[in-house]
């Protein structure tokens, strides 16, 4: 659960992630016309792998961090 005093920061970051996702989706249409279906497939796969790597890295850092230290945004 998100600490009550940090909920605003988490909501703000979530809003930025949503906006970035909309931008990437809008760029996908003209990009797909240029590089084709196979190219878009490779871009989506690369972004998926990047997301998995970054998620694992974040989880690993959260696991290493002592319990009494809280993350700040």
JSON list of N, CA and C in Angstrom, two decimals:
[
{"chain": "A", "resi": 1, "resn": "UNK", "atom": "N", "xyz": [0.85, -1.18, 0.00]},
{"chain": "A", "resi": 1, "resn": "UNK", "atom": "CA", "xyz": [0.00, 0.00, 0.00]},
{"chain": "A", "resi": 1, "resn": "UNK", "atom": "C", "xyz": [0.88, 1.23, 0.00]},
{"chain": "A", "resi": 2, "resn": "UNK", "atom": "N", "xyz": [0.49, 2.22, -0.74]},
{"chain": "A", "resi": 2, "resn": "UNK", "atom": "CA", "xyz": [1.24, 3.47, -0.84]},
{"chain": "A", "resi": 2, "resn": "UNK", "atom": "C", "xyz": [1.03, 4.28, 0.44]},
{"chain": "A", "resi": 3, "resn": "UNK", "atom": "N", "xyz": [2.13, 4.79, 1.03]},
{"chain": "A", "resi": 3, "resn": "UNK", "atom": "CA", "xyz": [1.96, 5.63, 2.22]},
{"chain": "A", "resi": 3, "resn": "UNK", "atom": "C", "xyz": [1.08, 6.84, 1.90]},
{"chain": "A", "resi": 4, "resn": "UNK", "atom": "N", "xyz": [0.23, 7.21, 2.84]},
{"chain": "A", "resi": 4, "resn": "UNK", "atom": "CA", "xyz": [-0.74, 8.27, 2.60]},
{"chain": "A", "resi": 4, "resn": "UNK", "atom": "C", "xyz": [-0.10, 9.59, 2.19]},
{"chain": "A", "resi": 5, "resn": "UNK", "atom": "N", "xyz": [1.06, 9.92, 2.78]},
{"chain": "A", "resi": 5, "resn": "UNK", "atom": "CA", "xyz": [1.69, 11.21, 2.48]},
{"chain": "A", "resi": 5, "resn": "UNK", "atom": "C", "xyz": [2.35, 11.23, 1.09]},
{"chain": "A", "resi": 6, "resn": "UNK", "atom": "N", "xyz": [2.46, 10.08, 0.43]},
{"chain": "A", "resi": 6, "resn": "UNK", "atom": "CA", "xyz": [3.12, 10.03, -0.89]},
{"chain": "A", "resi": 6, "resn": "UNK", "atom": "C", "xyz": [2.16, 9.69, -2.01]},
{"chain": "A", "resi": 7, "resn": "UNK", "atom": "N", "xyz": [0.88, 9.61, -1.72]},
{"chain": "A", "resi": 7, "resn": "UNK", "atom": "CA", "xyz": [-0.08, 9.21, -2.76]},
{"chain": "A", "resi": 7, "resn": "UNK", "atom": "C", "xyz": [-0.15, 10.21, -3.91]},
{"chain": "A", "resi": 8, "resn": "UNK", "atom": "N", "xyz": [-0.02, 11.48, -3.61]},
{"chain": "A", "resi": 8, "resn": "UNK", "atom": "CA", "xyz": [-0.06, 12.50, -4.67]},
{"chain": "A", "resi": 8, "resn": "UNK", "atom": "C", "xyz": [1.08, 12.32, -5.66]},
{"chain": "A", "resi": 9, "resn": "UNK", "atom": "N", "xyz": [2.28, 12.04, -5.15]},
{"chain": "A", "resi": 9, "resn": "UNK", "atom": "CA", "xyz": [3.43, 11.83, -6.02]},
{"chain": "A", "resi": 9, "resn": "UNK", "atom": "C", "xyz": [3.24, 10.58, -6.89]},
{"chain": "A", "resi": 10, "resn": "UNK", "atom": "N", "xyz": [2.71, 9.53, -6.30]},
{"chain": "A", "resi": 10, "resn": "UNK", "atom": "CA", "xyz": [2.48, 8.31, -7.07]},
{"chain": "A", "resi": 10, "resn": "UNK", "atom": "C", "xyz": [1.44, 8.55, -8.15]},
{"chain": "A", "resi": 11, "resn": "UNK", "atom": "N", "xyz": [0.40, 9.28, -7.84]},
{"chain": "A", "resi": 11, "resn": "UNK", "atom": "CA", "xyz": [-0.62, 9.59, -8.84]},
{"chain": "A", "resi": 11, "resn": "UNK", "atom": "C", "xyz": [-0.05, 10.44, -9.97]},
{"chain": "A", "resi": 12, "resn": "UNK", "atom": "N", "xyz": [0.79, 11.40, -9.63]},
{"chain": "A", "resi": 12, "resn": "UNK", "atom": "CA", "xyz": [1.40, 12.26, -10.65]},
{"chain": "A", "resi": 12, "resn": "UNK", "atom": "C", "xyz": [2.28, 11.44, -11.59]},
{"chain": "A", "resi": 13, "resn": "UNK", "atom": "N", "xyz": [3.09, 10.55, -11.04]},
{"chain": "A", "resi": 13, "resn": "UNK", "atom": "CA", "xyz": [3.96, 9.71, -11.88]},
{"chain": "A", "resi": 13, "resn": "UNK", "atom": "C", "xyz": [3.11, 8.80, -12.74]},
{"chain": "A", "resi": 14, "resn": "UNK", "atom": "N", "xyz": [2.05, 8.24, -12.18]},
{"chain": "A", "resi": 14, "resn": "UNK", "atom": "CA", "xyz": [1.17, 7.37, -12.95]},
{"chain": "A", "resi": 14, "resn": "UNK", "atom": "C", "xyz": [0.55, 8.14, -14.13]},
{"chain": "A", "resi": 15, "resn": "UNK", "atom": "N", "xyz": [0.17, 9.39, -13.91]},
{"chain": "A", "resi": 15, "resn": "UNK", "atom": "CA", "xyz": [-0.38, 10.20, -14.99]},
{"chain": "A", "resi": 15, "resn": "UNK", "atom": "C", "xyz": [0.64, 10.45, -16.08]},
{"chain": "A", "resi": 16, "resn": "UNK", "atom": "N", "xyz": [1.88, 10.65, -15.71]},
{"chain": "A", "resi": 16, "resn": "UNK", "atom": "CA", "xyz": [2.93, 10.87, -16.70]},
{"chain": "A", "resi": 16, "resn": "UNK", "atom": "C", "xyz": [3.20, 9.60, -17.51]},
{"chain": "A", "resi": 17, "resn": "UNK", "atom": "N", "xyz": [3.16, 8.45, -16.86]},
{"chain": "A", "resi": 17, "resn": "UNK", "atom": "CA", "xyz": [3.36, 7.18, -17.56]},
{"chain": "A", "resi": 17, "resn": "UNK", "atom": "C", "xyz": [2.25, 6.97, -18.57]},
{"chain": "A", "resi": 18, "resn": "UNK", "atom": "N", "xyz": [1.01, 7.28, -18.18]},
{"chain": "A", "resi": 18, "resn": "UNK", "atom": "CA", "xyz": [-0.12, 7.13, -19.09]},
{"chain": "A", "resi": 18, "resn": "UNK", "atom": "C", "xyz": [0.04, 8.05, -20.30]},
{"chain": "A", "resi": 19, "resn": "UNK", "atom": "N", "xyz": [0.46, 9.29, -20.08]},
{"chain": "A", "resi": 19, "resn": "UNK", "atom": "CA", "xyz": [0.66, 10.24, -21.18]},
{"chain": "A", "resi": 19, "resn": "UNK", "atom": "C", "xyz": [1.77, 9.76, -22.11]},
{"chain": "A", "resi": 20, "resn": "UNK", "atom": "N", "xyz": [2.86, 9.27, -21.55]},
{"chain": "A", "resi": 20, "resn": "UNK", "atom": "CA", "xyz": [3.96, 8.74, -22.37]},
{"chain": "A", "resi": 20, "resn": "UNK", "atom": "C", "xyz": [3.47, 7.55, -23.21]},
{"chain": "A", "resi": 21, "resn": "UNK", "atom": "N", "xyz": [2.65, 6.71, -22.63]},
{"chain": "A", "resi": 21, "resn": "UNK", "atom": "CA", "xyz": [2.09, 5.58, -23.37]},
{"chain": "A", "resi": 21, "resn": "UNK", "atom": "C", "xyz": [1.23, 6.03, -24.55]},
{"chain": "A", "resi": 22, "resn": "UNK", "atom": "N", "xyz": [0.45, 7.09, -24.35]},
{"chain": "A", "resi": 22, "resn": "UNK", "atom": "CA", "xyz": [-0.36, 7.62, -25.45]},
{"chain": "A", "resi": 22, "resn": "UNK", "atom": "C", "xyz": [0.52, 8.18, -26.57]},
{"chain": "A", "resi": 23, "resn": "UNK", "atom": "N", "xyz": [1.61, 8.84, -26.20]},
{"chain": "A", "resi": 23, "resn": "UNK", "atom": "CA", "xyz": [2.54, 9.38, -27.21]},
{"chain": "A", "resi": 23, "resn": "UNK", "atom": "C", "xyz": [3.16, 8.25, -28.02]},
{"chain": "A", "resi": 24, "resn": "UNK", "atom": "N", "xyz": [3.62, 7.21, -27.32]},
{"chain": "A", "resi": 24, "resn": "UNK", "atom": "CA", "xyz": [4.24, 6.08, -28.02]},
{"chain": "A", "resi": 24, "resn": "UNK", "atom": "C", "xyz": [3.24, 5.39, -28.94]},
{"chain": "A", "resi": 25, "resn": "UNK", "atom": "N", "xyz": [2.00, 5.26, -28.49]},
{"chain": "A", "resi": 25, "resn": "UNK", "atom": "CA", "xyz": [0.98, 4.64, -29.34]},
{"chain": "A", "resi": 25, "resn": "UNK", "atom": "C", "xyz": [0.71, 5.49, -30.58]},
{"chain": "A", "resi": 26, "resn": "UNK", "atom": "N", "xyz": [0.67, 6.81, -30.42]},
{"chain": "A", "resi": 26, "resn": "UNK", "atom": "CA", "xyz": [0.44, 7.68, -31.56]},
{"chain": "A", "resi": 26, "resn": "UNK", "atom": "C", "xyz": [1.61, 7.64, -32.54]},
{"chain": "A", "resi": 27, "resn": "UNK", "atom": "N", "xyz": [2.82, 7.49, -32.04]},
{"chain": "A", "resi": 27, "resn": "UNK", "atom": "CA", "xyz": [3.98, 7.40, -32.92]},
{"chain": "A", "resi": 27, "resn": "UNK", "atom": "C", "xyz": [4.05, 6.04, -33.63]},
{"chain": "A", "resi": 28, "resn": "UNK", "atom": "N", "xyz": [3.39, 5.05, -33.09]},
{"chain": "A", "resi": 28, "resn": "UNK", "atom": "CA", "xyz": [3.43, 3.72, -33.68]},
{"chain": "A", "resi": 28, "resn": "UNK", "atom": "C", "xyz": [2.78, 3.63, -35.05]},
{"chain": "A", "resi": 29, "resn": "UNK", "atom": "N", "xyz": [1.78, 4.46, -35.31]},
{"chain": "A", "resi": 29, "resn": "UNK", "atom": "CA", "xyz": [1.08, 4.40, -36.60]},
{"chain": "A", "resi": 29, "resn": "UNK", "atom": "C", "xyz": [2.00, 4.82, -37.75]},
{"chain": "A", "resi": 30, "resn": "UNK", "atom": "N", "xyz": [2.60, 6.03, -37.70]},
{"chain": "A", "resi": 30, "resn": "UNK", "atom": "CA", "xyz": [3.49, 6.38, -38.81]},
{"chain": "A", "resi": 30, "resn": "UNK", "atom": "C", "xyz": [4.77, 5.54, -38.84]},
{"chain": "A", "resi": 31, "resn": "UNK", "atom": "N", "xyz": [5.23, 5.15, -37.68]},
{"chain": "A", "resi": 31, "resn": "UNK", "atom": "CA", "xyz": [6.42, 4.29, -37.63]},
{"chain": "A", "resi": 31, "resn": "UNK", "atom": "C", "xyz": [6.14, 2.94, -38.28]},
{"chain": "A", "resi": 32, "resn": "UNK", "atom": "N", "xyz": [4.95, 2.41, -38.01]},
{"chain": "A", "resi": 32, "resn": "UNK", "atom": "CA", "xyz": [4.57, 1.13, -38.63]},
{"chain": "A", "resi": 32, "resn": "UNK", "atom": "C", "xyz": [4.49, 1.22, -40.13]},
{"chain": "A", "resi": 33, "resn": "UNK", "atom": "N", "xyz": [4.08, 2.37, -40.65]},
{"chain": "A", "resi": 33, "resn": "UNK", "atom": "CA", "xyz": [4.02, 2.54, -42.10]},
{"chain": "A", "resi": 33, "resn": "UNK", "atom": "C", "xyz": [5.43, 2.55, -42.70]},
{"chain": "A", "resi": 34, "resn": "UNK", "atom": "N", "xyz": [6.39, 3.03, -41.95]},
{"chain": "A", "resi": 34, "resn": "UNK", "atom": "CA", "xyz": [7.77, 3.11, -42.44]},
{"chain": "A", "resi": 34, "resn": "UNK", "atom": "C", "xyz": [8.52, 1.79, -42.33]},
{"chain": "A", "resi": 35, "resn": "UNK", "atom": "N", "xyz": [8.39, 1.10, -41.20]},
{"chain": "A", "resi": 35, "resn": "UNK", "atom": "CA", "xyz": [9.23, -0.08, -40.98]},
{"chain": "A", "resi": 35, "resn": "UNK", "atom": "C", "xyz": [8.47, -1.39, -41.13]},
{"chain": "A", "resi": 36, "resn": "UNK", "atom": "N", "xyz": [7.16, -1.35, -41.31]},
{"chain": "A", "resi": 36, "resn": "UNK", "atom": "CA", "xyz": [6.38, -2.56, -41.57]},
{"chain": "A", "resi": 36, "resn": "UNK", "atom": "C", "xyz": [6.04, -3.34, -40.31]},
{"chain": "A", "resi": 37, "resn": "UNK", "atom": "N", "xyz": [5.28, -4.38, -40.51]},
{"chain": "A", "resi": 37, "resn": "UNK", "atom": "CA", "xyz": [4.78, -5.19, -39.41]},
{"chain": "A", "resi": 37, "resn": "UNK", "atom": "C", "xyz": [5.87, -5.91, -38.64]},
{"chain": "A", "resi": 38, "resn": "UNK", "atom": "N", "xyz": [6.86, -6.45, -39.36]},
{"chain": "A", "resi": 38, "resn": "UNK", "atom": "CA", "xyz": [7.96, -7.16, -38.69]},
{"chain": "A", "resi": 38, "resn": "UNK", "atom": "C", "xyz": [8.78, -6.18, -37.85]},
{"chain": "A", "resi": 39, "resn": "UNK", "atom": "N", "xyz": [9.02, -5.00, -38.39]},
{"chain": "A", "resi": 39, "resn": "UNK", "atom": "CA", "xyz": [9.77, -3.99, -37.64]},
{"chain": "A", "resi": 39, "resn": "UNK", "atom": "C", "xyz": [9.04, -3.57, -36.38]},
{"chain": "A", "resi": 40, "resn": "UNK", "atom": "N", "xyz": [7.73, -3.35, -36.48]},
{"chain": "A", "resi": 40, "resn": "UNK", "atom": "CA", "xyz": [6.94, -2.99, -35.30]},
{"chain": "A", "resi": 40, "resn": "UNK", "atom": "C", "xyz": [6.96, -4.13, -34.30]},
{"chain": "A", "resi": 41, "resn": "UNK", "atom": "N", "xyz": [6.89, -5.35, -34.78]},
{"chain": "A", "resi": 41, "resn": "UNK", "atom": "CA", "xyz": [6.97, -6.51, -33.89]},
{"chain": "A", "resi": 41, "resn": "UNK", "atom": "C", "xyz": [8.27, -6.53, -33.12]},
{"chain": "A", "resi": 42, "resn": "UNK", "atom": "N", "xyz": [9.37, -6.21, -33.80]},
{"chain": "A", "resi": 42, "resn": "UNK", "atom": "CA", "xyz": [10.67, -6.18, -33.12]},
{"chain": "A", "resi": 42, "resn": "UNK", "atom": "C", "xyz": [10.74, -5.04, -32.11]},
{"chain": "A", "resi": 43, "resn": "UNK", "atom": "N", "xyz": [10.15, -3.88, -32.46]},
{"chain": "A", "resi": 43, "resn": "UNK", "atom": "CA", "xyz": [10.13, -2.74, -31.53]},
{"chain": "A", "resi": 43, "resn": "UNK", "atom": "C", "xyz": [9.33, -3.11, -30.28]},
{"chain": "A", "resi": 44, "resn": "UNK", "atom": "N", "xyz": [8.16, -3.72, -30.47]},
{"chain": "A", "resi": 44, "resn": "UNK", "atom": "CA", "xyz": [7.32, -4.11, -29.34]},
{"chain": "A", "resi": 44, "resn": "UNK", "atom": "C", "xyz": [8.04, -5.15, -28.48]},
{"chain": "A", "resi": 45, "resn": "UNK", "atom": "N", "xyz": [8.69, -6.10, -29.11]},
{"chain": "A", "resi": 45, "resn": "UNK", "atom": "CA", "xyz": [9.43, -7.12, -28.35]},
{"chain": "A", "resi": 45, "resn": "UNK", "atom": "C", "xyz": [10.58, -6.48, -27.56]},
{"chain": "A", "resi": 46, "resn": "UNK", "atom": "N", "xyz": [11.30, -5.56, -28.20]},
{"chain": "A", "resi": 46, "resn": "UNK", "atom": "CA", "xyz": [12.41, -4.89, -27.51]},
{"chain": "A", "resi": 46, "resn": "UNK", "atom": "C", "xyz": [11.91, -4.07, -26.33]},
{"chain": "A", "resi": 47, "resn": "UNK", "atom": "N", "xyz": [10.79, -3.36, -26.51]},
{"chain": "A", "resi": 47, "resn": "UNK", "atom": "CA", "xyz": [10.23, -2.59, -25.40]},
{"chain": "A", "resi": 47, "resn": "UNK", "atom": "C", "xyz": [9.73, -3.50, -24.29]},
{"chain": "A", "resi": 48, "resn": "UNK", "atom": "N", "xyz": [9.18, -4.65, -24.64]},
{"chain": "A", "resi": 48, "resn": "UNK", "atom": "CA", "xyz": [8.74, -5.62, -23.63]},
{"chain": "A", "resi": 48, "resn": "UNK", "atom": "C", "xyz": [9.91, -6.17, -22.83]},
{"chain": "A", "resi": 49, "resn": "UNK", "atom": "N", "xyz": [11.00, -6.49, -23.51]},
{"chain": "A", "resi": 49, "resn": "UNK", "atom": "CA", "xyz": [12.19, -6.98, -22.82]},
{"chain": "A", "resi": 49, "resn": "UNK", "atom": "C", "xyz": [12.77, -5.90, -21.92]},
{"chain": "A", "resi": 50, "resn": "UNK", "atom": "N", "xyz": [12.83, -4.66, -22.42]},
{"chain": "A", "resi": 50, "resn": "UNK", "atom": "CA", "xyz": [13.30, -3.55, -21.61]},
{"chain": "A", "resi": 50, "resn": "UNK", "atom": "C", "xyz": [12.44, -3.36, -20.37]},
{"chain": "A", "resi": 51, "resn": "UNK", "atom": "N", "xyz": [11.12, -3.45, -20.52]},
{"chain": "A", "resi": 51, "resn": "UNK", "atom": "CA", "xyz": [10.21, -3.31, -19.38]},
{"chain": "A", "resi": 51, "resn": "UNK", "atom": "C", "xyz": [10.46, -4.41, -18.35]},
{"chain": "A", "resi": 52, "resn": "UNK", "atom": "N", "xyz": [10.66, -5.64, -18.81]},
{"chain": "A", "resi": 52, "resn": "UNK", "atom": "CA", "xyz": [10.91, -6.74, -17.89]},
{"chain": "A", "resi": 52, "resn": "UNK", "atom": "C", "xyz": [12.24, -6.56, -17.14]},
{"chain": "A", "resi": 53, "resn": "UNK", "atom": "N", "xyz": [13.26, -6.14, -17.88]},
{"chain": "A", "resi": 53, "resn": "UNK", "atom": "CA", "xyz": [14.58, -5.92, -17.25]},
{"chain": "A", "resi": 53, "resn": "UNK", "atom": "C", "xyz": [14.51, -4.81, -16.21]},
{"chain": "A", "resi": 54, "resn": "UNK", "atom": "N", "xyz": [13.87, -3.70, -16.56]},
{"chain": "A", "resi": 54, "resn": "UNK", "atom": "CA", "xyz": [13.77, -2.58, -15.62]},
{"chain": "A", "resi": 54, "resn": "UNK", "atom": "C", "xyz": [12.92, -2.96, -14.40]},
{"chain": "A", "resi": 55, "resn": "UNK", "atom": "N", "xyz": [11.86, -3.74, -14.62]},
{"chain": "A", "resi": 55, "resn": "UNK", "atom": "CA", "xyz": [11.03, -4.18, -13.49]},
{"chain": "A", "resi": 55, "resn": "UNK", "atom": "C", "xyz": [11.82, -5.09, -12.56]},
{"chain": "A", "resi": 56, "resn": "UNK", "atom": "N", "xyz": [12.55, -6.03, -13.12]},
{"chain": "A", "resi": 56, "resn": "UNK", "atom": "CA", "xyz": [13.36, -6.93, -12.29]},
{"chain": "A", "resi": 56, "resn": "UNK", "atom": "C", "xyz": [14.44, -6.16, -11.53]},
{"chain": "A", "resi": 57, "resn": "UNK", "atom": "N", "xyz": [15.02, -5.19, -12.20]},
{"chain": "A", "resi": 57, "resn": "UNK", "atom": "CA", "xyz": [16.05, -4.37, -11.55]},
{"chain": "A", "resi": 57, "resn": "UNK", "atom": "C", "xyz": [15.46, -3.58, -10.38]},
{"chain": "A", "resi": 58, "resn": "UNK", "atom": "N", "xyz": [14.30, -3.00, -10.59]},
{"chain": "A", "resi": 58, "resn": "UNK", "atom": "CA", "xyz": [13.64, -2.26, -9.52]},
{"chain": "A", "resi": 58, "resn": "UNK", "atom": "C", "xyz": [13.25, -3.16, -8.36]},
{"chain": "A", "resi": 59, "resn": "UNK", "atom": "N", "xyz": [12.74, -4.35, -8.67]},
{"chain": "A", "resi": 59, "resn": "UNK", "atom": "CA", "xyz": [12.38, -5.29, -7.61]},
{"chain": "A", "resi": 59, "resn": "UNK", "atom": "C", "xyz": [13.61, -5.76, -6.85]},
{"chain": "A", "resi": 60, "resn": "UNK", "atom": "N", "xyz": [14.70, -5.96, -7.56]},
{"chain": "A", "resi": 60, "resn": "UNK", "atom": "CA", "xyz": [15.92, -6.40, -6.91]},
{"chain": "A", "resi": 60, "resn": "UNK", "atom": "C", "xyz": [16.45, -5.32, -5.96]},
{"chain": "A", "resi": 61, "resn": "UNK", "atom": "N", "xyz": [16.39, -4.04, -6.40]},
{"chain": "A", "resi": 61, "resn": "UNK", "atom": "CA", "xyz": [16.83, -2.95, -5.54]},
{"chain": "A", "resi": 61, "resn": "UNK", "atom": "C", "xyz": [15.92, -2.80, -4.34]},
{"chain": "A", "resi": 62, "resn": "UNK", "atom": "N", "xyz": [14.62, -3.00, -4.53]},
{"chain": "A", "resi": 62, "resn": "UNK", "atom": "CA", "xyz": [13.68, -2.91, -3.41]},
{"chain": "A", "resi": 62, "resn": "UNK", "atom": "C", "xyz": [13.94, -4.03, -2.42]},
{"chain": "A", "resi": 63, "resn": "UNK", "atom": "N", "xyz": [14.36, -5.18, -2.91]},
{"chain": "A", "resi": 63, "resn": "UNK", "atom": "CA", "xyz": [14.64, -6.32, -2.04]},
{"chain": "A", "resi": 63, "resn": "UNK", "atom": "C", "xyz": [15.92, -6.09, -1.24]},
{"chain": "A", "resi": 64, "resn": "UNK", "atom": "N", "xyz": [16.91, -5.43, -1.84]},
{"chain": "A", "resi": 64, "resn": "UNK", "atom": "CA", "xyz": [18.19, -5.18, -1.19]},
{"chain": "A", "resi": 64, "resn": "UNK", "atom": "C", "xyz": [18.08, -4.08, -0.15]},
{"chain": "A", "resi": 65, "resn": "UNK", "atom": "N", "xyz": [17.24, -3.09, -0.40]},
{"chain": "A", "resi": 65, "resn": "UNK", "atom": "CA", "xyz": [17.09, -1.93, 0.48]},
{"chain": "A", "resi": 65, "resn": "UNK", "atom": "C", "xyz": [16.63, -2.38, 1.87]},
{"chain": "A", "resi": 66, "resn": "UNK", "atom": "N", "xyz": [17.24, -1.88, 2.92]},
{"chain": "A", "resi": 66, "resn": "UNK", "atom": "CA", "xyz": [16.78, -2.23, 4.27]},
{"chain": "A", "resi": 66, "resn": "UNK", "atom": "C", "xyz": [15.34, -1.83, 4.49]},
{"chain": "A", "resi": 67, "resn": "UNK", "atom": "N", "xyz": [14.64, -2.57, 5.34]},
{"chain": "A", "resi": 67, "resn": "UNK", "atom": "CA", "xyz": [13.21, -2.35, 5.57]},
{"chain": "A", "resi": 67, "resn": "UNK", "atom": "C", "xyz": [12.91, -0.99, 6.16]},
{"chain": "A", "resi": 68, "resn": "UNK", "atom": "N", "xyz": [13.81, -0.42, 6.94]},
{"chain": "A", "resi": 68, "resn": "UNK", "atom": "CA", "xyz": [13.53, 0.86, 7.58]},
{"chain": "A", "resi": 68, "resn": "UNK", "atom": "C", "xyz": [13.74, 2.05, 6.66]},
{"chain": "A", "resi": 69, "resn": "UNK", "atom": "N", "xyz": [14.34, 1.84, 5.48]},
{"chain": "A", "resi": 69, "resn": "UNK", "atom": "CA", "xyz": [14.57, 2.93, 4.52]},
{"chain": "A", "resi": 69, "resn": "UNK", "atom": "C", "xyz": [13.42, 2.92, 3.53]},
{"chain": "A", "resi": 70, "resn": "UNK", "atom": "N", "xyz": [12.79, 4.08, 3.33]},
{"chain": "A", "resi": 70, "resn": "UNK", "atom": "CA", "xyz": [11.68, 4.16, 2.38]},
{"chain": "A", "resi": 70, "resn": "UNK", "atom": "C", "xyz": [12.14, 4.92, 1.14]},
{"chain": "A", "resi": 71, "resn": "UNK", "atom": "N", "xyz": [11.59, 4.55, 0.03]},
{"chain": "A", "resi": 71, "resn": "UNK", "atom": "CA", "xyz": [11.93, 5.22, -1.23]},
{"chain": "A", "resi": 71, "resn": "UNK", "atom": "C", "xyz": [11.21, 6.56, -1.30]},
{"chain": "A", "resi": 72, "resn": "UNK", "atom": "N", "xyz": [11.87, 7.55, -1.87]},
{"chain": "A", "resi": 72, "resn": "UNK", "atom": "CA", "xyz": [11.26, 8.86, -2.05]},
{"chain": "A", "resi": 72, "resn": "UNK", "atom": "C", "xyz": [11.20, 9.19, -3.52]},
{"chain": "A", "resi": 73, "resn": "UNK", "atom": "N", "xyz": [10.20, 9.94, -3.91]},
{"chain": "A", "resi": 73, "resn": "UNK", "atom": "CA", "xyz": [10.09, 10.38, -5.30]},
{"chain": "A", "resi": 73, "resn": "UNK", "atom": "C", "xyz": [10.55, 11.80, -5.44]}
]
